[in-house]
């Protein structure tokens, strides 16, 4: 991202952000810095969203959210309880490999949203006071979707000026934050927690067994589960973790120390 035209104030803000990001020792510390910096840029609130899953992310109980104080916690609760993830057009676009920045209300004004998608941002605006919203997709691969949204209480004209002046810097700090998350295996481990919490006892047992490297035919003696049933569970685990075979599963489990989280 080219910030050569940034003011001295913004350049100093960026320098402080980079130094703080390097010093942060966990995901929450990195996010707290991101939240403070986005507020200093003039945005009212921010939420970072990560969905750790495979081919069917919207079957999950809900994304992992990190939110700033200025982003309504009540809205996120509403979002999860109403299963808005399955209606959220920003998530759908990431799933379709569209990583373009999205201004919520410009999309609505252009008539590009269906009624269910419109409902999500209508609730945000009219029930929770998010007058303006912007989403910046950050990642789509076999194992994660991720993005960040900022909101503002400004009117459309003021928000437009803010984006003209600060959007490039916002995108820069979001990319730096995101790269910090995915460059550190320990940080990525934290992003798998919501998915692992959804596994039932049998799925956890089969996952541990598969990670051991023993053949599936041995699972009945070890865990009292028939090999045929364990095979069905294995298929479910492949889908949930976004892998194609046991070798990929073992790699993900080892890289992110998933057994320690079960």
JSON list of C-alpha atoms in Angstrom, two decimals, residues 14-247:
[
{"chain": "A", "resi": 14, "resn": "UNK", "atom": "CA", "xyz": [1.98, 4.12, 11.24]},
{"chain": "A", "resi": 15, "resn": "UNK", "atom": "CA", "xyz": [5.49, 3.94, 12.70]},
{"chain": "A", "resi": 16, "resn": "UNK", "atom": "CA", "xyz": [4.09, 3.60, 16.23]},
{"chain": "A", "resi": 17, "resn": "UNK", "atom": "CA", "xyz": [1.72, 0.90, 15.02]},
{"chain": "A", "resi": 18, "resn": "UNK", "atom": "CA", "xyz": [4.49, -1.15, 13.40]},
{"chain": "A", "resi": 19, "resn": "UNK", "atom": "CA", "xyz": [6.65, -0.97, 16.53]},
{"chain": "A", "resi": 20, "resn": "UNK", "atom": "CA", "xyz": [3.74, -1.85, 18.79]},
{"chain": "A", "resi": 21, "resn": "UNK", "atom": "CA", "xyz": [2.69, -4.75, 16.60]},
{"chain": "A", "resi": 22, "resn": "UNK", "atom": "CA", "xyz": [6.15, -6.25, 16.75]},
{"chain": "A", "resi": 23, "resn": "UNK", "atom": "CA", "xyz": [6.19, -5.95, 20.54]},
{"chain": "A", "resi": 24, "resn": "UNK", "atom": "CA", "xyz": [2.72, -7.49, 21.09]},
{"chain": "A", "resi": 25, "resn": "UNK", "atom": "CA", "xyz": [2.88, -11.06, 22.39]},
{"chain": "A", "resi": 26, "resn": "UNK", "atom": "CA", "xyz": [-0.62, -12.38, 21.66]},
{"chain": "A", "resi": 27, "resn": "UNK", "atom": "CA", "xyz": [-3.63, -11.90, 19.38]},
{"chain": "A", "resi": 28, "resn": "UNK", "atom": "CA", "xyz": [-5.52, -9.74, 21.86]},
{"chain": "A", "resi": 29, "resn": "UNK", "atom": "CA", "xyz": [-2.56, -7.40, 22.32]},
{"chain": "A", "resi": 30, "resn": "UNK", "atom": "CA", "xyz": [-2.22, -7.01, 18.55]},
{"chain": "A", "resi": 31, "resn": "UNK", "atom": "CA", "xyz": [-5.93, -6.37, 18.19]},
{"chain": "A", "resi": 32, "resn": "UNK", "atom": "CA", "xyz": [-6.02, -3.80, 21.00]},
{"chain": "A", "resi": 33, "resn": "UNK", "atom": "CA", "xyz": [-3.30, -1.87, 19.18]},
{"chain": "A", "resi": 34, "resn": "UNK", "atom": "CA", "xyz": [-5.23, -2.14, 15.91]},
{"chain": "A", "resi": 35, "resn": "UNK", "atom": "CA", "xyz": [-8.39, -0.86, 17.60]},
{"chain": "A", "resi": 36, "resn": "UNK", "atom": "CA", "xyz": [-6.63, 2.15, 19.11]},
{"chain": "A", "resi": 37, "resn": "UNK", "atom": "CA", "xyz": [-4.98, 3.00, 15.81]},
{"chain": "A", "resi": 38, "resn": "UNK", "atom": "CA", "xyz": [-8.21, 2.75, 13.81]},
{"chain": "A", "resi": 39, "resn": "UNK", "atom": "CA", "xyz": [-9.91, 5.06, 16.31]},
{"chain": "A", "resi": 40, "resn": "UNK", "atom": "CA", "xyz": [-7.01, 7.50, 15.96]},
{"chain": "A", "resi": 41, "resn": "UNK", "atom": "CA", "xyz": [-7.68, 7.44, 12.21]},
{"chain": "A", "resi": 42, "resn": "UNK", "atom": "CA", "xyz": [-11.26, 8.54, 12.90]},
{"chain": "A", "resi": 43, "resn": "UNK", "atom": "CA", "xyz": [-13.31, 5.33, 12.77]},
{"chain": "A", "resi": 44, "resn": "UNK", "atom": "CA", "xyz": [-15.81, 4.74, 15.58]},
{"chain": "A", "resi": 45, "resn": "UNK", "atom": "CA", "xyz": [-15.43, 0.99, 15.95]},
{"chain": "A", "resi": 46, "resn": "UNK", "atom": "CA", "xyz": [-13.78, -2.05, 14.45]},
{"chain": "A", "resi": 47, "resn": "UNK", "atom": "CA", "xyz": [-14.29, -5.81, 14.41]},
{"chain": "A", "resi": 48, "resn": "UNK", "atom": "CA", "xyz": [-11.91, -8.47, 13.11]},
{"chain": "A", "resi": 49, "resn": "UNK", "atom": "CA", "xyz": [-13.59, -11.67, 11.98]},
{"chain": "A", "resi": 50, "resn": "UNK", "atom": "CA", "xyz": [-11.96, -15.06, 11.49]},
{"chain": "A", "resi": 51, "resn": "UNK", "atom": "CA", "xyz": [-13.71, -18.26, 10.45]},
{"chain": "A", "resi": 52, "resn": "UNK", "atom": "CA", "xyz": [-11.49, -21.31, 10.82]},
{"chain": "A", "resi": 53, "resn": "UNK", "atom": "CA", "xyz": [-13.08, -24.06, 8.79]},
{"chain": "A", "resi": 54, "resn": "UNK", "atom": "CA", "xyz": [-13.10, -25.91, 5.52]},
{"chain": "A", "resi": 55, "resn": "UNK", "atom": "CA", "xyz": [-15.48, -26.07, 2.62]},
{"chain": "A", "resi": 56, "resn": "UNK", "atom": "CA", "xyz": [-18.65, -25.13, 4.50]},
{"chain": "A", "resi": 57, "resn": "UNK", "atom": "CA", "xyz": [-17.75, -22.23, 6.82]},
{"chain": "A", "resi": 58, "resn": "UNK", "atom": "CA", "xyz": [-21.29, -21.02, 7.35]},
{"chain": "A", "resi": 59, "resn": "UNK", "atom": "CA", "xyz": [-22.27, -24.28, 9.03]},
{"chain": "A", "resi": 60, "resn": "UNK", "atom": "CA", "xyz": [-20.13, -23.21, 11.95]},
{"chain": "A", "resi": 61, "resn": "UNK", "atom": "CA", "xyz": [-21.70, -21.91, 15.14]},
{"chain": "A", "resi": 62, "resn": "UNK", "atom": "CA", "xyz": [-20.30, -18.51, 14.44]},
{"chain": "A", "resi": 63, "resn": "UNK", "atom": "CA", "xyz": [-17.18, -16.62, 13.47]},
{"chain": "A", "resi": 64, "resn": "UNK", "atom": "CA", "xyz": [-14.51, -15.59, 15.94]},
{"chain": "A", "resi": 65, "resn": "UNK", "atom": "CA", "xyz": [-14.80, -11.88, 16.63]},
{"chain": "A", "resi": 66, "resn": "UNK", "atom": "CA", "xyz": [-12.36, -9.41, 18.12]},
{"chain": "A", "resi": 67, "resn": "UNK", "atom": "CA", "xyz": [-14.16, -6.11, 18.62]},
{"chain": "A", "resi": 68, "resn": "UNK", "atom": "CA", "xyz": [-13.21, -2.66, 19.81]},
{"chain": "A", "resi": 69, "resn": "UNK", "atom": "CA", "xyz": [-15.24, -0.84, 22.46]},
{"chain": "A", "resi": 70, "resn": "UNK", "atom": "CA", "xyz": [-16.81, 1.26, 19.73]},
{"chain": "A", "resi": 71, "resn": "UNK", "atom": "CA", "xyz": [-18.26, -1.74, 17.90]},
{"chain": "A", "resi": 72, "resn": "UNK", "atom": "CA", "xyz": [-21.58, -2.84, 19.41]},
{"chain": "A", "resi": 73, "resn": "UNK", "atom": "CA", "xyz": [-21.32, -6.05, 21.41]},
{"chain": "A", "resi": 74, "resn": "UNK", "atom": "CA", "xyz": [-25.13, -6.26, 21.32]},
{"chain": "A", "resi": 75, "resn": "UNK", "atom": "CA", "xyz": [-25.06, -6.29, 17.52]},
{"chain": "A", "resi": 76, "resn": "UNK", "atom": "CA", "xyz": [-22.56, -9.15, 17.47]},
{"chain": "A", "resi": 77, "resn": "UNK", "atom": "CA", "xyz": [-24.77, -11.12, 19.85]},
{"chain": "A", "resi": 78, "resn": "UNK", "atom": "CA", "xyz": [-27.75, -10.42, 17.58]},
{"chain": "A", "resi": 79, "resn": "UNK", "atom": "CA", "xyz": [-25.60, -11.38, 14.56]},
{"chain": "A", "resi": 80, "resn": "UNK", "atom": "CA", "xyz": [-24.75, -14.78, 16.00]},
{"chain": "A", "resi": 81, "resn": "UNK", "atom": "CA", "xyz": [-28.18, -15.56, 17.41]},
{"chain": "A", "resi": 82, "resn": "UNK", "atom": "CA", "xyz": [-29.87, -14.64, 14.10]},
{"chain": "A", "resi": 83, "resn": "UNK", "atom": "CA", "xyz": [-27.30, -16.65, 12.09]},
{"chain": "A", "resi": 84, "resn": "UNK", "atom": "CA", "xyz": [-26.47, -13.53, 10.08]},
{"chain": "A", "resi": 85, "resn": "UNK", "atom": "CA", "xyz": [-23.20, -15.17, 8.95]},
{"chain": "A", "resi": 86, "resn": "UNK", "atom": "CA", "xyz": [-25.24, -17.15, 6.41]},
{"chain": "A", "resi": 87, "resn": "UNK", "atom": "CA", "xyz": [-26.78, -13.89, 5.11]},
{"chain": "A", "resi": 88, "resn": "UNK", "atom": "CA", "xyz": [-23.72, -11.66, 5.29]},
{"chain": "A", "resi": 89, "resn": "UNK", "atom": "CA", "xyz": [-22.84, -10.57, 1.75]},
{"chain": "A", "resi": 90, "resn": "UNK", "atom": "CA", "xyz": [-19.29, -9.66, 2.78]},
{"chain": "A", "resi": 91, "resn": "UNK", "atom": "CA", "xyz": [-18.62, -13.27, 3.83]},
{"chain": "A", "resi": 92, "resn": "UNK", "atom": "CA", "xyz": [-20.27, -14.60, 0.68]},
{"chain": "A", "resi": 93, "resn": "UNK", "atom": "CA", "xyz": [-17.99, -12.47, -1.45]},
{"chain": "A", "resi": 94, "resn": "UNK", "atom": "CA", "xyz": [-14.87, -13.67, 0.32]},
{"chain": "A", "resi": 95, "resn": "UNK", "atom": "CA", "xyz": [-16.05, -17.23, -0.28]},
{"chain": "A", "resi": 96, "resn": "UNK", "atom": "CA", "xyz": [-16.32, -16.33, -3.97]},
{"chain": "A", "resi": 97, "resn": "UNK", "atom": "CA", "xyz": [-12.68, -15.08, -3.91]},
{"chain": "A", "resi": 98, "resn": "UNK", "atom": "CA", "xyz": [-13.74, -11.43, -4.12]},
{"chain": "A", "resi": 99, "resn": "UNK", "atom": "CA", "xyz": [-11.36, -9.53, -1.82]},
{"chain": "A", "resi": 100, "resn": "UNK", "atom": "CA", "xyz": [-12.44, -6.01, -2.79]},
{"chain": "A", "resi": 101, "resn": "UNK", "atom": "CA", "xyz": [-13.23, -3.45, -0.09]},
{"chain": "A", "resi": 102, "resn": "UNK", "atom": "CA", "xyz": [-16.98, -3.11, 0.43]},
{"chain": "A", "resi": 103, "resn": "UNK", "atom": "CA", "xyz": [-18.85, 0.03, 1.51]},
{"chain": "A", "resi": 104, "resn": "UNK", "atom": "CA", "xyz": [-22.08, -1.41, 2.97]},
{"chain": "A", "resi": 105, "resn": "UNK", "atom": "CA", "xyz": [-24.45, 1.36, 2.03]},
{"chain": "A", "resi": 106, "resn": "UNK", "atom": "CA", "xyz": [-22.99, 1.95, -1.41]},
{"chain": "A", "resi": 107, "resn": "UNK", "atom": "CA", "xyz": [-23.75, -1.71, -2.13]},
{"chain": "A", "resi": 108, "resn": "UNK", "atom": "CA", "xyz": [-27.30, -1.24, -0.89]},
{"chain": "A", "resi": 109, "resn": "UNK", "atom": "CA", "xyz": [-27.80, 1.97, -2.88]},
{"chain": "A", "resi": 110, "resn": "UNK", "atom": "CA", "xyz": [-26.54, 0.24, -6.02]},
{"chain": "A", "resi": 111, "resn": "UNK", "atom": "CA", "xyz": [-29.17, -2.49, -5.58]},
{"chain": "A", "resi": 112, "resn": "UNK", "atom": "CA", "xyz": [-26.60, -5.27, -5.34]},
{"chain": "A", "resi": 113, "resn": "UNK", "atom": "CA", "xyz": [-28.06, -6.87, -2.19]},
{"chain": "A", "resi": 114, "resn": "UNK", "atom": "CA", "xyz": [-30.91, -9.31, -1.87]},
{"chain": "A", "resi": 115, "resn": "UNK", "atom": "CA", "xyz": [-33.40, -8.88, 0.97]},
{"chain": "A", "resi": 116, "resn": "UNK", "atom": "CA", "xyz": [-31.63, -11.22, 3.44]},
{"chain": "A", "resi": 117, "resn": "UNK", "atom": "CA", "xyz": [-28.32, -9.46, 2.86]},
{"chain": "A", "resi": 118, "resn": "UNK", "atom": "CA", "xyz": [-29.96, -6.07, 3.24]},
{"chain": "A", "resi": 119, "resn": "UNK", "atom": "CA", "xyz": [-31.43, -7.15, 6.57]},
{"chain": "A", "resi": 120, "resn": "UNK", "atom": "CA", "xyz": [-27.97, -7.58, 8.12]},
{"chain": "A", "resi": 121, "resn": "UNK", "atom": "CA", "xyz": [-26.88, -3.99, 7.47]},
{"chain": "A", "resi": 122, "resn": "UNK", "atom": "CA", "xyz": [-30.35, -2.60, 8.20]},
{"chain": "A", "resi": 123, "resn": "UNK", "atom": "CA", "xyz": [-30.17, -4.10, 11.67]},
{"chain": "A", "resi": 124, "resn": "UNK", "atom": "CA", "xyz": [-26.66, -2.69, 12.10]},
{"chain": "A", "resi": 125, "resn": "UNK", "atom": "CA", "xyz": [-27.71, 0.80, 11.07]},
{"chain": "A", "resi": 126, "resn": "UNK", "atom": "CA", "xyz": [-31.20, 1.22, 12.47]},
{"chain": "A", "resi": 127, "resn": "UNK", "atom": "CA", "xyz": [-31.07, -0.97, 15.58]},
{"chain": "A", "resi": 128, "resn": "UNK", "atom": "CA", "xyz": [-27.48, -0.41, 16.66]},
{"chain": "A", "resi": 129, "resn": "UNK", "atom": "CA", "xyz": [-26.54, 3.02, 15.33]},
{"chain": "A", "resi": 130, "resn": "UNK", "atom": "CA", "xyz": [-23.91, 2.00, 12.79]},
{"chain": "A", "resi": 131, "resn": "UNK", "atom": "CA", "xyz": [-24.62, 4.76, 10.32]},
{"chain": "A", "resi": 132, "resn": "UNK", "atom": "CA", "xyz": [-21.74, 3.79, 8.03]},
{"chain": "A", "resi": 133, "resn": "UNK", "atom": "CA", "xyz": [-19.87, 0.53, 7.55]},
{"chain": "A", "resi": 134, "resn": "UNK", "atom": "CA", "xyz": [-16.92, -0.67, 5.50]},
{"chain": "A", "resi": 135, "resn": "UNK", "atom": "CA", "xyz": [-15.54, -4.21, 5.22]},
{"chain": "A", "resi": 136, "resn": "UNK", "atom": "CA", "xyz": [-12.01, -5.10, 4.12]},
{"chain": "A", "resi": 137, "resn": "UNK", "atom": "CA", "xyz": [-11.59, -8.80, 3.22]},
{"chain": "A", "resi": 138, "resn": "UNK", "atom": "CA", "xyz": [-8.17, -10.10, 4.19]},
{"chain": "A", "resi": 139, "resn": "UNK", "atom": "CA", "xyz": [-7.98, -13.83, 3.53]},
{"chain": "A", "resi": 140, "resn": "UNK", "atom": "CA", "xyz": [-9.62, -16.77, 1.86]},
{"chain": "A", "resi": 141, "resn": "UNK", "atom": "CA", "xyz": [-7.88, -20.14, 1.77]},
{"chain": "A", "resi": 142, "resn": "UNK", "atom": "CA", "xyz": [-8.73, -23.77, 2.52]},
{"chain": "A", "resi": 143, "resn": "UNK", "atom": "CA", "xyz": [-8.56, -23.24, 6.26]},
{"chain": "A", "resi": 144, "resn": "UNK", "atom": "CA", "xyz": [-9.64, -19.69, 7.06]},
{"chain": "A", "resi": 145, "resn": "UNK", "atom": "CA", "xyz": [-11.71, -16.74, 5.98]},
{"chain": "A", "resi": 146, "resn": "UNK", "atom": "CA", "xyz": [-10.84, -13.42, 7.56]},
{"chain": "A", "resi": 147, "resn": "UNK", "atom": "CA", "xyz": [-11.75, -9.78, 7.26]},
{"chain": "A", "resi": 148, "resn": "UNK", "atom": "CA", "xyz": [-12.17, -6.57, 9.18]},
{"chain": "A", "resi": 149, "resn": "UNK", "atom": "CA", "xyz": [-15.04, -4.09, 9.34]},
{"chain": "A", "resi": 150, "resn": "UNK", "atom": "CA", "xyz": [-15.03, -0.51, 10.57]},
{"chain": "A", "resi": 151, "resn": "UNK", "atom": "CA", "xyz": [-18.08, 1.57, 11.41]},
{"chain": "A", "resi": 152, "resn": "UNK", "atom": "CA", "xyz": [-18.79, 5.25, 11.85]},
{"chain": "A", "resi": 153, "resn": "UNK", "atom": "CA", "xyz": [-21.57, 7.42, 13.24]},
{"chain": "A", "resi": 154, "resn": "UNK", "atom": "CA", "xyz": [-20.87, 10.08, 10.59]},
{"chain": "A", "resi": 155, "resn": "UNK", "atom": "CA", "xyz": [-23.22, 10.97, 7.77]},
{"chain": "A", "resi": 156, "resn": "UNK", "atom": "CA", "xyz": [-22.41, 9.75, 4.28]},
{"chain": "A", "resi": 157, "resn": "UNK", "atom": "CA", "xyz": [-20.61, 12.93, 3.23]},
{"chain": "A", "resi": 158, "resn": "UNK", "atom": "CA", "xyz": [-18.34, 13.03, 6.28]},
{"chain": "A", "resi": 159, "resn": "UNK", "atom": "CA", "xyz": [-17.64, 9.30, 5.99]},
{"chain": "A", "resi": 160, "resn": "UNK", "atom": "CA", "xyz": [-16.74, 9.76, 2.33]},
{"chain": "A", "resi": 161, "resn": "UNK", "atom": "CA", "xyz": [-14.19, 12.43, 3.25]},
{"chain": "A", "resi": 162, "resn": "UNK", "atom": "CA", "xyz": [-12.76, 10.16, 5.95]},
{"chain": "A", "resi": 163, "resn": "UNK", "atom": "CA", "xyz": [-12.29, 7.37, 3.44]},
{"chain": "A", "resi": 164, "resn": "UNK", "atom": "CA", "xyz": [-10.70, 9.72, 0.90]},
{"chain": "A", "resi": 165, "resn": "UNK", "atom": "CA", "xyz": [-8.13, 10.79, 3.50]},
{"chain": "A", "resi": 166, "resn": "UNK", "atom": "CA", "xyz": [-7.60, 7.63, 5.57]},
{"chain": "A", "resi": 167, "resn": "UNK", "atom": "CA", "xyz": [-8.66, 4.51, 3.68]},
{"chain": "A", "resi": 168, "resn": "UNK", "atom": "CA", "xyz": [-5.18, 3.78, 2.32]},
{"chain": "A", "resi": 169, "resn": "UNK", "atom": "CA", "xyz": [-3.71, 4.00, 5.81]},
{"chain": "A", "resi": 170, "resn": "UNK", "atom": "CA", "xyz": [-6.52, 1.86, 7.24]},
{"chain": "A", "resi": 171, "resn": "UNK", "atom": "CA", "xyz": [-5.85, -0.85, 4.68]},
{"chain": "A", "resi": 172, "resn": "UNK", "atom": "CA", "xyz": [-2.15, -0.73, 5.49]},
{"chain": "A", "resi": 173, "resn": "UNK", "atom": "CA", "xyz": [-2.59, -1.28, 9.21]},
{"chain": "A", "resi": 174, "resn": "UNK", "atom": "CA", "xyz": [-5.18, -4.01, 8.62]},
{"chain": "A", "resi": 175, "resn": "UNK", "atom": "CA", "xyz": [-2.81, -5.86, 6.32]},
{"chain": "A", "resi": 176, "resn": "UNK", "atom": "CA", "xyz": [0.07, -5.52, 8.78]},
{"chain": "A", "resi": 177, "resn": "UNK", "atom": "CA", "xyz": [-2.13, -6.80, 11.61]},
{"chain": "A", "resi": 178, "resn": "UNK", "atom": "CA", "xyz": [-3.41, -9.70, 9.56]},
{"chain": "A", "resi": 179, "resn": "UNK", "atom": "CA", "xyz": [0.06, -10.69, 8.37]},
{"chain": "A", "resi": 180, "resn": "UNK", "atom": "CA", "xyz": [1.22, -10.68, 12.00]},
{"chain": "A", "resi": 181, "resn": "UNK", "atom": "CA", "xyz": [-1.61, -13.07, 12.88]},
{"chain": "A", "resi": 182, "resn": "UNK", "atom": "CA", "xyz": [-0.84, -15.56, 10.15]},
{"chain": "A", "resi": 183, "resn": "UNK", "atom": "CA", "xyz": [2.94, -15.43, 10.39]},
{"chain": "A", "resi": 184, "resn": "UNK", "atom": "CA", "xyz": [2.83, -16.72, 13.97]},
{"chain": "A", "resi": 185, "resn": "UNK", "atom": "CA", "xyz": [1.64, -20.34, 14.51]},
{"chain": "A", "resi": 186, "resn": "UNK", "atom": "CA", "xyz": [0.83, -19.60, 18.16]},
{"chain": "A", "resi": 187, "resn": "UNK", "atom": "CA", "xyz": [-1.48, -16.77, 17.09]},
{"chain": "A", "resi": 188, "resn": "UNK", "atom": "CA", "xyz": [-3.14, -18.99, 14.50]},
{"chain": "A", "resi": 189, "resn": "UNK", "atom": "CA", "xyz": [-3.75, -21.58, 17.19]},
{"chain": "A", "resi": 190, "resn": "UNK", "atom": "CA", "xyz": [-5.98, -19.09, 19.00]},
{"chain": "A", "resi": 191, "resn": "UNK", "atom": "CA", "xyz": [-8.05, -18.68, 15.83]},
{"chain": "A", "resi": 192, "resn": "UNK", "atom": "CA", "xyz": [-8.95, -22.38, 15.84]},
{"chain": "A", "resi": 193, "resn": "UNK", "atom": "CA", "xyz": [-10.54, -22.33, 19.30]},
{"chain": "A", "resi": 194, "resn": "UNK", "atom": "CA", "xyz": [-14.15, -21.54, 18.24]},
{"chain": "A", "resi": 195, "resn": "UNK", "atom": "CA", "xyz": [-14.11, -24.40, 15.72]},
{"chain": "A", "resi": 196, "resn": "UNK", "atom": "CA", "xyz": [-12.64, -26.92, 18.15]},
{"chain": "A", "resi": 197, "resn": "UNK", "atom": "CA", "xyz": [-15.19, -25.98, 20.79]},
{"chain": "A", "resi": 198, "resn": "UNK", "atom": "CA", "xyz": [-17.88, -27.21, 18.41]},
{"chain": "A", "resi": 199, "resn": "UNK", "atom": "CA", "xyz": [-16.51, -30.75, 18.15]},
{"chain": "A", "resi": 200, "resn": "UNK", "atom": "CA", "xyz": [-18.44, -33.37, 20.07]},
{"chain": "A", "resi": 201, "resn": "UNK", "atom": "CA", "xyz": [-16.75, -36.01, 22.26]},
{"chain": "A", "resi": 202, "resn": "UNK", "atom": "CA", "xyz": [-16.65, -38.63, 19.50]},
{"chain": "A", "resi": 203, "resn": "UNK", "atom": "CA", "xyz": [-15.13, -36.19, 17.01]},
{"chain": "A", "resi": 204, "resn": "UNK", "atom": "CA", "xyz": [-12.48, -35.24, 19.56]},
{"chain": "A", "resi": 205, "resn": "UNK", "atom": "CA", "xyz": [-11.68, -38.90, 20.21]},
{"chain": "A", "resi": 206, "resn": "UNK", "atom": "CA", "xyz": [-11.36, -39.71, 16.51]},
{"chain": "A", "resi": 207, "resn": "UNK", "atom": "CA", "xyz": [-9.26, -36.59, 15.92]},
{"chain": "A", "resi": 208, "resn": "UNK", "atom": "CA", "xyz": [-6.81, -37.60, 18.65]},
{"chain": "A", "resi": 209, "resn": "UNK", "atom": "CA", "xyz": [-6.63, -41.12, 17.24]},
{"chain": "A", "resi": 210, "resn": "UNK", "atom": "CA", "xyz": [-6.03, -39.94, 13.66]},
{"chain": "A", "resi": 211, "resn": "UNK", "atom": "CA", "xyz": [-3.26, -37.65, 14.89]},
{"chain": "A", "resi": 212, "resn": "UNK", "atom": "CA", "xyz": [-1.54, -40.66, 16.47]},
{"chain": "A", "resi": 213, "resn": "UNK", "atom": "CA", "xyz": [-0.84, -42.12, 13.02]},
{"chain": "A", "resi": 214, "resn": "UNK", "atom": "CA", "xyz": [-2.32, -45.52, 13.87]},
{"chain": "A", "resi": 215, "resn": "UNK", "atom": "CA", "xyz": [-4.51, -47.25, 11.25]},
{"chain": "A", "resi": 216, "resn": "UNK", "atom": "CA", "xyz": [-8.21, -46.66, 11.60]},
{"chain": "A", "resi": 217, "resn": "UNK", "atom": "CA", "xyz": [-8.87, -50.40, 11.98]},
{"chain": "A", "resi": 218, "resn": "UNK", "atom": "CA", "xyz": [-7.21, -50.19, 15.41]},
{"chain": "A", "resi": 219, "resn": "UNK", "atom": "CA", "xyz": [-9.59, -47.59, 16.81]},
{"chain": "A", "resi": 220, "resn": "UNK", "atom": "CA", "xyz": [-12.15, -50.07, 18.18]},
{"chain": "A", "resi": 221, "resn": "UNK", "atom": "CA", "xyz": [-9.61, -51.65, 20.53]},
{"chain": "A", "resi": 222, "resn": "UNK", "atom": "CA", "xyz": [-8.25, -48.26, 21.55]},
{"chain": "A", "resi": 223, "resn": "UNK", "atom": "CA", "xyz": [-11.44, -46.22, 21.89]},
{"chain": "A", "resi": 224, "resn": "UNK", "atom": "CA", "xyz": [-14.43, -48.51, 21.50]},
{"chain": "A", "resi": 225, "resn": "UNK", "atom": "CA", "xyz": [-15.56, -46.94, 18.20]},
{"chain": "A", "resi": 226, "resn": "UNK", "atom": "CA", "xyz": [-16.13, -49.13, 15.15]},
{"chain": "A", "resi": 227, "resn": "UNK", "atom": "CA", "xyz": [-13.82, -48.43, 12.22]},
{"chain": "A", "resi": 228, "resn": "UNK", "atom": "CA", "xyz": [-16.76, -47.84, 9.88]},
{"chain": "A", "resi": 229, "resn": "UNK", "atom": "CA", "xyz": [-18.32, -45.25, 12.17]},
{"chain": "A", "resi": 230, "resn": "UNK", "atom": "CA", "xyz": [-14.92, -43.66, 12.79]},
{"chain": "A", "resi": 231, "resn": "UNK", "atom": "CA", "xyz": [-14.53, -43.39, 9.01]},
{"chain": "A", "resi": 232, "resn": "UNK", "atom": "CA", "xyz": [-17.73, -41.37, 8.83]},
{"chain": "A", "resi": 233, "resn": "UNK", "atom": "CA", "xyz": [-16.52, -39.12, 11.64]},
{"chain": "A", "resi": 234, "resn": "UNK", "atom": "CA", "xyz": [-13.19, -38.72, 9.85]},
{"chain": "A", "resi": 235, "resn": "UNK", "atom": "CA", "xyz": [-15.05, -37.39, 6.79]},
{"chain": "A", "resi": 236, "resn": "UNK", "atom": "CA", "xyz": [-16.80, -34.83, 9.00]},
{"chain": "A", "resi": 237, "resn": "UNK", "atom": "CA", "xyz": [-13.47, -33.78, 10.53]},
{"chain": "A", "resi": 238, "resn": "UNK", "atom": "CA", "xyz": [-11.91, -33.36, 7.09]},
{"chain": "A", "resi": 239, "resn": "UNK", "atom": "CA", "xyz": [-14.75, -31.02, 6.13]},
{"chain": "A", "resi": 240, "resn": "UNK", "atom": "CA", "xyz": [-14.68, -29.03, 9.35]},
{"chain": "A", "resi": 241, "resn": "UNK", "atom": "CA", "xyz": [-10.92, -28.56, 9.31]},
{"chain": "A", "resi": 242, "resn": "UNK", "atom": "CA", "xyz": [-10.71, -27.97, 5.58]},
{"chain": "A", "resi": 243, "resn": "UNK", "atom": "CA", "xyz": [-8.36, -30.85, 4.77]},
{"chain": "A", "resi": 244, "resn": "UNK", "atom": "CA", "xyz": [-8.46, -33.58, 2.14]},
{"chain": "A", "resi": 245, "resn": "UNK", "atom": "CA", "xyz": [-6.67, -36.47, 3.82]},
{"chain": "A", "resi": 246, "resn": "UNK", "atom": "CA", "xyz": [-5.05, -37.70, 7.04]},
{"chain": "A", "resi": 247, "resn": "UNK", "atom": "CA", "xyz": [-1.66, -36.27, 6.10]}
]
